[in-house]
Short mmCIF file of C-alpha atoms and ligand atoms in Angstrom, two decimals:
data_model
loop_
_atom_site.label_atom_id
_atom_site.label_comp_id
_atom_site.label_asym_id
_atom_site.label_seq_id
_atom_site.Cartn_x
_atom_site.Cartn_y
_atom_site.Cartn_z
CA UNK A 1 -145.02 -41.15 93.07
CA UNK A 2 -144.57 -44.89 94.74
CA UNK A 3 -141.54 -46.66 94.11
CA UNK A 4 -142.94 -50.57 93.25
CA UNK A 5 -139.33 -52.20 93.05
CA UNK A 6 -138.53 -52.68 96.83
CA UNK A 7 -139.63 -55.34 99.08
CA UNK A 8 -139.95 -55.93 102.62
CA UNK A 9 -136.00 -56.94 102.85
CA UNK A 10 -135.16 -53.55 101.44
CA UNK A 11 -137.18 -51.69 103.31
CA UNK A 12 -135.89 -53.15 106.48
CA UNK A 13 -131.92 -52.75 105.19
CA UNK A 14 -133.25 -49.01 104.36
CA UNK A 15 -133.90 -48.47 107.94
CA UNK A 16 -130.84 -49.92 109.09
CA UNK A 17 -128.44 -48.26 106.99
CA UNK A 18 -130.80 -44.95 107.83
CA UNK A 19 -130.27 -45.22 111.33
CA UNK A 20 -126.41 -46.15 111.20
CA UNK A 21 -125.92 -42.76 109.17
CA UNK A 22 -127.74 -41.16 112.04
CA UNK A 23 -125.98 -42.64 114.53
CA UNK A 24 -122.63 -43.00 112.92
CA UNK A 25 -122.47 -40.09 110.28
CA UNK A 26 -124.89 -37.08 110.50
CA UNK A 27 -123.16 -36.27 113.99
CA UNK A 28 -119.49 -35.79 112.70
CA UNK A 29 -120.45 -33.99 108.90
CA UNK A 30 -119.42 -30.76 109.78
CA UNK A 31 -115.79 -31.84 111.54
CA UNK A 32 -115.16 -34.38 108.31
CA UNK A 33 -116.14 -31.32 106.06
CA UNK A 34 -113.76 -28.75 108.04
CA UNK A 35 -111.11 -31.94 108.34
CA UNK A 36 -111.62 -32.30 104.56
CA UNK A 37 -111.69 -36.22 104.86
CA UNK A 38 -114.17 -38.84 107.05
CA UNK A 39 -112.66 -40.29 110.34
CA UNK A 40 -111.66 -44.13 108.97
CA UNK A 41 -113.18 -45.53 111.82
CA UNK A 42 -116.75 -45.06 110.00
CA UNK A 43 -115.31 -47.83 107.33
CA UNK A 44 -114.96 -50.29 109.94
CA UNK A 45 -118.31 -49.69 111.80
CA UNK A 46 -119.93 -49.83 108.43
CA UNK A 47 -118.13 -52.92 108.00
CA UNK A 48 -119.42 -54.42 111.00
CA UNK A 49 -122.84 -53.88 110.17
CA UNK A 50 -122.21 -55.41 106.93
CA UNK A 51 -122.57 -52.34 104.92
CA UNK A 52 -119.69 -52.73 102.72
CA UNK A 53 -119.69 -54.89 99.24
CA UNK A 54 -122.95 -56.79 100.56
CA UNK A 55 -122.73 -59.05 97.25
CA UNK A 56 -119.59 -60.97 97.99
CA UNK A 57 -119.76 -64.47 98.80
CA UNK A 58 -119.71 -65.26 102.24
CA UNK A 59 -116.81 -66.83 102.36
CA UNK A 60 -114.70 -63.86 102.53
CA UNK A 61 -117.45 -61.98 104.64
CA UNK A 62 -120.21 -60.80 102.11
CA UNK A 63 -123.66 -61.42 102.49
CA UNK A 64 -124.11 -62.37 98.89
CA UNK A 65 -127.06 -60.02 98.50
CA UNK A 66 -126.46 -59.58 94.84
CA UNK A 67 -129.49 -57.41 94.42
CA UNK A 68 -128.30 -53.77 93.07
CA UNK A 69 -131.37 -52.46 95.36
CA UNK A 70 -129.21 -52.49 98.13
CA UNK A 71 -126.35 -50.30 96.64
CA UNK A 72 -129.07 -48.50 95.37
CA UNK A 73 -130.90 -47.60 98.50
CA UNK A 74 -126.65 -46.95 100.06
CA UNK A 75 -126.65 -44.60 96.92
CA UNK A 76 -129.93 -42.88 98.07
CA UNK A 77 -129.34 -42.42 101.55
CA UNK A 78 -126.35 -40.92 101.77
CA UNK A 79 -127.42 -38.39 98.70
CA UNK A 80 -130.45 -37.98 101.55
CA UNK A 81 -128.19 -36.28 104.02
CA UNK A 82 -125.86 -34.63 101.45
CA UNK A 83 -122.46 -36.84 102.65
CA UNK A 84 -120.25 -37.07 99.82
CA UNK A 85 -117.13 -37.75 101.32
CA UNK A 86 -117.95 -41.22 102.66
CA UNK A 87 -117.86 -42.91 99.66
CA UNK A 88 -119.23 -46.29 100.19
CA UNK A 89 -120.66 -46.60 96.57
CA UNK A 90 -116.95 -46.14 95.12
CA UNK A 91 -115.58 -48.87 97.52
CA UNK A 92 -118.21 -50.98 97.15
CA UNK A 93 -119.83 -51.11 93.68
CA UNK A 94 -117.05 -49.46 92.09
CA UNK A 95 -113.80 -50.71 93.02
CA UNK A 96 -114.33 -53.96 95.15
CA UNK A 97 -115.96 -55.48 91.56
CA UNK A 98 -112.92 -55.01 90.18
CA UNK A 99 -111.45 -56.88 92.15
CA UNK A 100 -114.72 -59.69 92.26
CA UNK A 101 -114.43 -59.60 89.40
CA UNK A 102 -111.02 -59.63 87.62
CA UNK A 103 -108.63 -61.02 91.13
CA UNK A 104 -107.56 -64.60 91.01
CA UNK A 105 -108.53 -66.68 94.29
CA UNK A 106 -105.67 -65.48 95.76
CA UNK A 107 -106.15 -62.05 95.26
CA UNK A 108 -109.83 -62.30 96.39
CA UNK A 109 -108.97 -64.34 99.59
CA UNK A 110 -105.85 -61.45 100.42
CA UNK A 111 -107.60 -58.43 99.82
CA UNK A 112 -111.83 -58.94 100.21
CA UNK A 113 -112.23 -59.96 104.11
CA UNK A 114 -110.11 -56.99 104.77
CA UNK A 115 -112.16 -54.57 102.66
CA UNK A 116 -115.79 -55.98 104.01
CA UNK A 117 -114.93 -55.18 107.02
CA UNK A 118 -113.77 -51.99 106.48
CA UNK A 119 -110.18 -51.89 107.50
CA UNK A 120 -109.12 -51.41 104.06
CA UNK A 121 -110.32 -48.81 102.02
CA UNK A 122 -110.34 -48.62 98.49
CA UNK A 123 -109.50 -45.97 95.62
CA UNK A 124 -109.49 -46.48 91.66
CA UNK A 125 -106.89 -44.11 90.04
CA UNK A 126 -107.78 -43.32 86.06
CA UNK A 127 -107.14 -39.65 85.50
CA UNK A 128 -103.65 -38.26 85.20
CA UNK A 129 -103.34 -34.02 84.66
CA UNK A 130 -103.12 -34.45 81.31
CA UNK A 131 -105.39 -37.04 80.72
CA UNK A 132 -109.29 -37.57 82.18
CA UNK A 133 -112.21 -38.25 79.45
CA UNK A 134 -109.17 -39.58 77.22
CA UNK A 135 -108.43 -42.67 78.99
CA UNK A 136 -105.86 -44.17 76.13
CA UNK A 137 -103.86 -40.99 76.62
CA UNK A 138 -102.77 -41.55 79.70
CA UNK A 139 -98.92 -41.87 80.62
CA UNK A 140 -98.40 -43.78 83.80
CA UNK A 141 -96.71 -46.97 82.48
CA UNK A 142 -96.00 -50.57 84.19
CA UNK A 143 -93.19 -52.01 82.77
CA UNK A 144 -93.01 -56.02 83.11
CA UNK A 145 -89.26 -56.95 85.18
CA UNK A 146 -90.49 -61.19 85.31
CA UNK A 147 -91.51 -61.38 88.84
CA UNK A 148 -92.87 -57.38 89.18
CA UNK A 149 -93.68 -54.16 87.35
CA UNK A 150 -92.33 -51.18 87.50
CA UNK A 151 -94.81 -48.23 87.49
CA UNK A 152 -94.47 -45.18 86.73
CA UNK A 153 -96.25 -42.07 86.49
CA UNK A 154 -99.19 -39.92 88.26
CA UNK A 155 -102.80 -39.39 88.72
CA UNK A 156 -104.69 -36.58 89.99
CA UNK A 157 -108.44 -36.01 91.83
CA UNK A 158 -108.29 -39.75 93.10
CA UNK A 159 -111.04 -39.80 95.45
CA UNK A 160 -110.48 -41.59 98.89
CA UNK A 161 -106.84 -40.49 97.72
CA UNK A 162 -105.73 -40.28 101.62
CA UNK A 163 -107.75 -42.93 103.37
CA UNK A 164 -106.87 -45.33 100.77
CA UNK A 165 -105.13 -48.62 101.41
CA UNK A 166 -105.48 -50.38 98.05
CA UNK A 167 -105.50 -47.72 95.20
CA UNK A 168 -106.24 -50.34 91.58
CA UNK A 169 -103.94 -48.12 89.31
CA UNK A 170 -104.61 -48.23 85.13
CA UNK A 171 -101.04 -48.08 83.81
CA UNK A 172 -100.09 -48.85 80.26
CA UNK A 173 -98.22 -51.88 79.03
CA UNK A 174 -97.58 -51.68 76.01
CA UNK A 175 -96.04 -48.98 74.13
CA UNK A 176 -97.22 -49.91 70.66
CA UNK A 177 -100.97 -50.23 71.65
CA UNK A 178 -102.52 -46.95 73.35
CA UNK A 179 -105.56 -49.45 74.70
CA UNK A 180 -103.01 -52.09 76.33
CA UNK A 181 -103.19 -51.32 80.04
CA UNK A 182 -103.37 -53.14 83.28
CA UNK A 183 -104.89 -52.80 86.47
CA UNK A 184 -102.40 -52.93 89.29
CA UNK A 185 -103.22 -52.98 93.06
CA UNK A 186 -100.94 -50.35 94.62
CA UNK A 187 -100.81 -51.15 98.68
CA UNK A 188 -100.44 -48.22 101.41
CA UNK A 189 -96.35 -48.26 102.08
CA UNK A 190 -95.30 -49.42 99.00
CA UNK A 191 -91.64 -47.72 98.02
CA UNK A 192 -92.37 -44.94 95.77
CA UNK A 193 -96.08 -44.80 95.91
CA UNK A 194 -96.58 -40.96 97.56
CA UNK A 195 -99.42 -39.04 98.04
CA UNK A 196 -100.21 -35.40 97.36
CA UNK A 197 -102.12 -32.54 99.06
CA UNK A 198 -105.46 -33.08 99.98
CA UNK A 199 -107.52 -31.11 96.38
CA UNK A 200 -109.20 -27.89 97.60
CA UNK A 201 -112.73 -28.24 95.97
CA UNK A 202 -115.73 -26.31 94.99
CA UNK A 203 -117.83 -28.90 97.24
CA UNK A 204 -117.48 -32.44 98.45
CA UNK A 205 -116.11 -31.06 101.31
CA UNK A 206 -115.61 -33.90 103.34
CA UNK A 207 -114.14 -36.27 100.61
CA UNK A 208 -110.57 -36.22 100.52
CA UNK A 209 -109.11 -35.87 97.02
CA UNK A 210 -105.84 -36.27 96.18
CA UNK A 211 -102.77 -36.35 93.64
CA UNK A 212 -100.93 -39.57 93.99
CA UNK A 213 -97.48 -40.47 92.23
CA UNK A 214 -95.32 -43.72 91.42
CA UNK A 215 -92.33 -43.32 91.57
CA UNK A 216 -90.37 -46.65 90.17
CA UNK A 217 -93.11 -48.76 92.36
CA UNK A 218 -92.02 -52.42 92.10
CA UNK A 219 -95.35 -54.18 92.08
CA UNK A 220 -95.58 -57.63 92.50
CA UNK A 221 -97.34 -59.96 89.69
CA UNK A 222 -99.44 -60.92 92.20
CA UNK A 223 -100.74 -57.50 92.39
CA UNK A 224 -102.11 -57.58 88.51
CA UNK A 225 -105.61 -58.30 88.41
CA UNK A 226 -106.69 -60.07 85.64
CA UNK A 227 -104.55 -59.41 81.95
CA UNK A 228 -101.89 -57.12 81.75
CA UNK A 229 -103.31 -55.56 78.51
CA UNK A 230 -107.24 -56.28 79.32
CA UNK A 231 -106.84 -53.23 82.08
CA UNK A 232 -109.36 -50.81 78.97
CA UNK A 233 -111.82 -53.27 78.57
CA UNK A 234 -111.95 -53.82 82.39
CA UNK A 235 -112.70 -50.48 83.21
CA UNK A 236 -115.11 -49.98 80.17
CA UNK A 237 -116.98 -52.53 81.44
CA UNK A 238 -117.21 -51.30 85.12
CA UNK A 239 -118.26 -47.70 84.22
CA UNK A 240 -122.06 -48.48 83.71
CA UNK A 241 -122.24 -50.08 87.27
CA UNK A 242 -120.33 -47.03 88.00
CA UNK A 243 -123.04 -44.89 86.19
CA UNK A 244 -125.70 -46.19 87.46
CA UNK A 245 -125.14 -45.59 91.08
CA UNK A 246 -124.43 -42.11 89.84
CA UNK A 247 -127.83 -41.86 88.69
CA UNK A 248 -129.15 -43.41 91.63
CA UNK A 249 -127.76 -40.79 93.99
CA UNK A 250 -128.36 -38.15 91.19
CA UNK A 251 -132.45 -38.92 91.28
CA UNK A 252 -131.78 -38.69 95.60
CA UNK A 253 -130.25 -35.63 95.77
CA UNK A 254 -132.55 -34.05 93.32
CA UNK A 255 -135.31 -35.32 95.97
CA UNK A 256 -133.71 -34.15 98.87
CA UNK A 257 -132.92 -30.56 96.96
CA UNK A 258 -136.58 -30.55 96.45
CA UNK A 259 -137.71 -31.20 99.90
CA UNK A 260 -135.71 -28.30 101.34
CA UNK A 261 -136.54 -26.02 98.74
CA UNK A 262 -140.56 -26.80 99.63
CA UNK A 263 -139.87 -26.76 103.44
CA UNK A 264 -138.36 -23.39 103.12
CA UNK A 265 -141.06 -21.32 100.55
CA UNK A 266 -143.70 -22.35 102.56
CA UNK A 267 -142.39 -20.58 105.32
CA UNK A 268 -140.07 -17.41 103.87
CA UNK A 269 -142.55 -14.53 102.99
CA UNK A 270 -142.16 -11.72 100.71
CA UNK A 271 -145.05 -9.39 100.25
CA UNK A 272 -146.71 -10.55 102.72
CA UNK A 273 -147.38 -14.08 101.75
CA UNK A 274 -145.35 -16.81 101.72
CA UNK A 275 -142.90 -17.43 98.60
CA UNK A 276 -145.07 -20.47 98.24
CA UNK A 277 -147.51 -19.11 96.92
CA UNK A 278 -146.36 -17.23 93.99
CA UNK A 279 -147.31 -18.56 90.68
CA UNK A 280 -143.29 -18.85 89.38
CA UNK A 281 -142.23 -20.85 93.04
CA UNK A 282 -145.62 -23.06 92.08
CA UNK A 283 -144.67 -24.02 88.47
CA UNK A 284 -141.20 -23.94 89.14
CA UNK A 285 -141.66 -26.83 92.00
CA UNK A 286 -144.02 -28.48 89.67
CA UNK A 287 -141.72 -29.03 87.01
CA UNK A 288 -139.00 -29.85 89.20
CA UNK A 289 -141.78 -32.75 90.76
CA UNK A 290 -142.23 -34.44 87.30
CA UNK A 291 -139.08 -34.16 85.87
CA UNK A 292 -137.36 -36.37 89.37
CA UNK A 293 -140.58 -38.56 89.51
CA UNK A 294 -139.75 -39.35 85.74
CA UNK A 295 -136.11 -39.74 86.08
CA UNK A 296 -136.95 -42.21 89.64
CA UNK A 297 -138.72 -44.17 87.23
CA UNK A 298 -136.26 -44.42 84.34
CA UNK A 299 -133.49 -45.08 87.11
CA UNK A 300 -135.22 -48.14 88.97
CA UNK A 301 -136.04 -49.65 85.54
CA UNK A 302 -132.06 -49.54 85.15
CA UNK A 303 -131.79 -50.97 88.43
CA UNK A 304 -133.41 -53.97 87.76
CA UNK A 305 -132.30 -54.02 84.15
CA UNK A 306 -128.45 -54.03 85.93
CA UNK A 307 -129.80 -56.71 88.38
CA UNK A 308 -130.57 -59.22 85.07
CA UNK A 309 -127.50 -58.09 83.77
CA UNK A 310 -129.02 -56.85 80.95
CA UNK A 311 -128.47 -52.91 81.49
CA UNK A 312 -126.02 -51.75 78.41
CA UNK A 313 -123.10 -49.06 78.60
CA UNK A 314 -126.00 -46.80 76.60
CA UNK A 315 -128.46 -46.97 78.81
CA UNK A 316 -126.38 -46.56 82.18
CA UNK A 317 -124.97 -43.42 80.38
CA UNK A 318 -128.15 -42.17 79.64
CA UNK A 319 -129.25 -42.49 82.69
CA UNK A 320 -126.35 -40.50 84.22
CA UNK A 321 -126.63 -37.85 81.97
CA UNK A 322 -130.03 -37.42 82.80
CA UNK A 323 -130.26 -37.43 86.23
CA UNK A 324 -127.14 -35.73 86.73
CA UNK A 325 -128.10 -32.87 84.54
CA UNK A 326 -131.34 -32.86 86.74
CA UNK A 327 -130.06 -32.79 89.65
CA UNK A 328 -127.55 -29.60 88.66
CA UNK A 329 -130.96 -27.98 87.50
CA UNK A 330 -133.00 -28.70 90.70
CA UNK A 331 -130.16 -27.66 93.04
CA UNK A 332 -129.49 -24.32 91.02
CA UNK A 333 -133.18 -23.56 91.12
CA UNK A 334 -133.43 -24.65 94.54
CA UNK A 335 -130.93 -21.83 95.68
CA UNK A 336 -132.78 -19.30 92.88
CA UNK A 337 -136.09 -19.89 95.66
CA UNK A 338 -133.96 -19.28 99.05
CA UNK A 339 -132.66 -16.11 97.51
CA UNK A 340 -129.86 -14.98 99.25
CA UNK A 341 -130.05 -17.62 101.84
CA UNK A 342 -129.54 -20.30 99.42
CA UNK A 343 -125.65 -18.68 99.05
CA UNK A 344 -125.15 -19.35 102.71
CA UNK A 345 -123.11 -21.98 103.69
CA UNK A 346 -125.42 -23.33 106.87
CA UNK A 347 -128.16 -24.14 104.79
CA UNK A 348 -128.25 -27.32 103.16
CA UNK A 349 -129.27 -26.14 99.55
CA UNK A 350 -125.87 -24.30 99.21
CA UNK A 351 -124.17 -27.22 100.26
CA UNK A 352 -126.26 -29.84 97.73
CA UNK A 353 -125.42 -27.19 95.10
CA UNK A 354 -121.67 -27.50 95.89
CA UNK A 355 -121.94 -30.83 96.03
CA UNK A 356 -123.73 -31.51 92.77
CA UNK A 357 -121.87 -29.69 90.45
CA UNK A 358 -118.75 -32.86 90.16
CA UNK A 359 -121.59 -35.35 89.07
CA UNK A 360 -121.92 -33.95 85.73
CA UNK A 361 -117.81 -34.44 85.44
CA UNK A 362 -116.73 -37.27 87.06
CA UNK A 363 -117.45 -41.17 86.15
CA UNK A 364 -117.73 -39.63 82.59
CA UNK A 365 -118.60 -36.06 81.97
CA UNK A 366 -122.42 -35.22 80.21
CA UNK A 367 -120.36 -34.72 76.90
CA UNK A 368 -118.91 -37.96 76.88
CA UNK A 369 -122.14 -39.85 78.24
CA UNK A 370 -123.69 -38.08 75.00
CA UNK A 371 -120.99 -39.21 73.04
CA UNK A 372 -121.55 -42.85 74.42
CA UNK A 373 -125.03 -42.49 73.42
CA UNK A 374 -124.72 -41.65 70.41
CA UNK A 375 -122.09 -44.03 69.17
CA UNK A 376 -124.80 -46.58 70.53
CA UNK A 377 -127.22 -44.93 67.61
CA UNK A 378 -124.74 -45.91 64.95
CA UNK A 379 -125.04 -41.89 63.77
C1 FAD B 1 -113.90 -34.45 92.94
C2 FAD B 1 -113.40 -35.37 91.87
C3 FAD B 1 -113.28 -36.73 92.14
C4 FAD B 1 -112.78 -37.59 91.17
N1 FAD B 1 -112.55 -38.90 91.47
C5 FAD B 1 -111.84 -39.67 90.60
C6 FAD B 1 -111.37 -40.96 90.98
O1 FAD B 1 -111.61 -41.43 92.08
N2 FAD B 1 -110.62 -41.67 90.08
C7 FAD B 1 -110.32 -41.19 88.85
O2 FAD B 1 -109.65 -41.87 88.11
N3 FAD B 1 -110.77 -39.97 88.45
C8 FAD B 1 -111.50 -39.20 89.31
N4 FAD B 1 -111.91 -37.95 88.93
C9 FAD B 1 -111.59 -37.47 87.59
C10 FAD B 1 -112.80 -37.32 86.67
O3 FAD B 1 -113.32 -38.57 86.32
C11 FAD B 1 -112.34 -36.50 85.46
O4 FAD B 1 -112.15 -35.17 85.93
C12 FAD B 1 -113.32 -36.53 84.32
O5 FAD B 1 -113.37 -37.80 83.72
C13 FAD B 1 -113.00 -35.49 83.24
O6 FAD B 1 -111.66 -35.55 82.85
P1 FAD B 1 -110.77 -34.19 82.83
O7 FAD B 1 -110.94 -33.53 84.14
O8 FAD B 1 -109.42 -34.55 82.40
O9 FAD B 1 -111.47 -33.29 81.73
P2 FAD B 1 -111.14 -33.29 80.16
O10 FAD B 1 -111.17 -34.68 79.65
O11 FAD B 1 -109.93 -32.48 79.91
O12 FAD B 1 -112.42 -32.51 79.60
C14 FAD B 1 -112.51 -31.10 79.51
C15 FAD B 1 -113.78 -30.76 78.73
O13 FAD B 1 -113.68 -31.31 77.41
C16 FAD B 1 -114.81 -32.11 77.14
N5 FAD B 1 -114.46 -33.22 76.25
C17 FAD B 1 -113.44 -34.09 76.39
N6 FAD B 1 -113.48 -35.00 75.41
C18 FAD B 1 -114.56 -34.71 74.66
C19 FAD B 1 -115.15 -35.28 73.49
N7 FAD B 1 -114.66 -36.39 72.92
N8 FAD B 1 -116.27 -34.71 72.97
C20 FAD B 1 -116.79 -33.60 73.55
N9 FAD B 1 -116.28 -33.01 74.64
C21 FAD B 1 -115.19 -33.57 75.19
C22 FAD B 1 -115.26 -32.62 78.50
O14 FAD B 1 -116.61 -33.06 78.47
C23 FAD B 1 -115.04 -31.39 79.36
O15 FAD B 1 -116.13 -30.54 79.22
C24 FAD B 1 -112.45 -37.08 89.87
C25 FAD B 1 -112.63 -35.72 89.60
C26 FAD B 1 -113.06 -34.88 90.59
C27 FAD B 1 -113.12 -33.41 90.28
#
């Protein structure tokens, strides 16, 4: 089905950021998925090509392209050649809007030129072992000293866990009110910030994820973004931009899935005629055809809802659920139609599949985005 939301501008930063994967990326996926992280210096050369946070004001280096389009098309591409380690959609529409967003000018003139260009990299830290889809029940705490905080505490599967150089940490701060948090920007070398193993993981191969611990951290109050007890209502409010590129590289990989599931029935035969051609591959594929062109649809109506701001926390999270839940459907039939092949590592349907499974969990698992939902319908 045609997409009728991009113009000639996107089209031509499509092509761009297609070629600098090709150049830059698709070359080096199977060493960053055997080294279990990316090489950093693919953050800087995205950086120089003005791939990373293209929304910021140009002062600090942006190209104040504040069109979600562009992280959209990011989103797709890399879902396009199945690279889910180098994650420019969490540095870029996930974590550098927090700091947009909540920093002082300070903060923003510190931290953003380095992170546009790529030389620092960027992690958000929520989940703790004992405490994911419950986000007040966390236990890492940031006590206030007058000119610092001490934190305290740990989290676990922190993407860009290793590679980061600014991890924004949610600690509480406030024992008499489970929502008081704050949002603290923990800096690579800090005394008593340490890092765990790199997470051995179903798929994602090349993202390194990691357990990270404080360990009496002094952080600076210049390292507090925004309120020390606004840190809930922060994140809250970042999780449907969060959602939403979810979806976006949900809908992509579901494509891609499709494509190699097509390319490969038309040529695999099994009594004597290709796989193709049997009624279940024909319906199957069908299905699988409406349900993504549908979900496209649904998903670049959010996209420009999010780009008038007027794209709720419902609608982001229905939009996640959905696509996410199709993409975990299109990748598991996918394999069903390469048989045995499909469980084999070199092809790139076993690898989607590995790869898809987290997007039903992470950012919000389908339960909760259900939960969201339904809150939303006053039931
Ligand atoms: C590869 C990977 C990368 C990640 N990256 C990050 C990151 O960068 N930063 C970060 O902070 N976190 C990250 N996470 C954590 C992720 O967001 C959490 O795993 C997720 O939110 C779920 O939390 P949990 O694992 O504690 O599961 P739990 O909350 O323990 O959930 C277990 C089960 O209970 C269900 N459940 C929980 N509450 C309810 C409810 N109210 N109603 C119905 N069912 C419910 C859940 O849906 C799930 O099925 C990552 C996780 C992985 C695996």
């Amino acid at each position: 089905m045609l997409r009728n939301h991009f113009e000639t501008e996107h089209n031509l930063f499509r092509d761009a950021f297609r070629s600098f994967l090709n150049k830059e990326v698709v070359p080096h996926q199977e060493e960053w998925e055997e080294a279990g992280v990316v090489d950093r210096s693919v953050w800087r050369k995205a950086g120089e090509m003005g791939f990373l946070l293209p929304w910021a004001e140009e002062e600090y280096g942006g190209t104040a392209l504040k069109d979600f389009r562009y992280e959209q098309i990011m989103c797709e591409e890399l879902a396009a050649i199945n690279e889910p380690g180098f994650m420019i959609p969490l540095h870029s529409a996930l974590c550098g809007p927090y700091i947009a967003e909540y920093g002082n000018a300070e903060q923003k003139a510190r931290w953003l030129p380095g992170i546009i260009r790529g030389e620092s990299i960027l992690a958000v830290a929520m989940t703790e072992p004992s405490a994911g889809s419950d986000l007040a029940g966390m236990r890492t705490t940031a006590v206030d000293k007058g000119d610092h905080f001490v934190l305290n505490g740990s989290k676990v599967f922190i993407s860009n866990g290793l590679l980061a150089d600014l991890v924004i940490v949610a600690a509480k701060t406030d024992p008499a009110n489970k929502h008081a948090m704050g949002l603290f920007v923990v800096e690579r070398g800090m005394e008593g910030f340490e890092r765990g193993r790199n997470l051995k993981k179903l798929g994602m191969k090349s993202q390194d994820t990691a357990e990270l611990f404080f360990n009496n951290v002094k952080v600076p109050k210049e390292n507090l973004l925004g309120d020390a007890k606004g840190g809930f209502f922060y994140l809250m409010n970042m999780l449907a931009q969060e959602r939403l590129t979810n979806a976006c590289g949900a809908v992509a990989g579901a494509e891609a899935a499709l494509n190699a599931t097509v390319d490969y029935v038309k040529e695999r035969k099994a009594f004597d005629r290709p796989v193709a051609h049997f009624q279940n591959t024909r319906f199957k594929l069908a299905e699988m055809r409406t349900q993504i062109d549908v979900a496209q649809v649904f998903t670049d109506r959010c996209v420009m809802d999010h780009n008038q701001k007027k794209l709720t926390p419902e609608v982001a999270a229905e939009a996640k659920l959905f696509t996410t839940e199709l993409l975990c459907k299109v990748v598991d039939e996918g394999v069903q139609l390469h048989g045995g092949w499909g469980y084999m590592w070199e092809y790139p349907i076993c690898r989607m599949y590995a790869n898809a499974r987290i997007q039903r969990i992470f950012a919000g698992t389908s339960e909760i985005m259900k939960e969201i939902i339904s809150r939303g319908m006053k039931l």
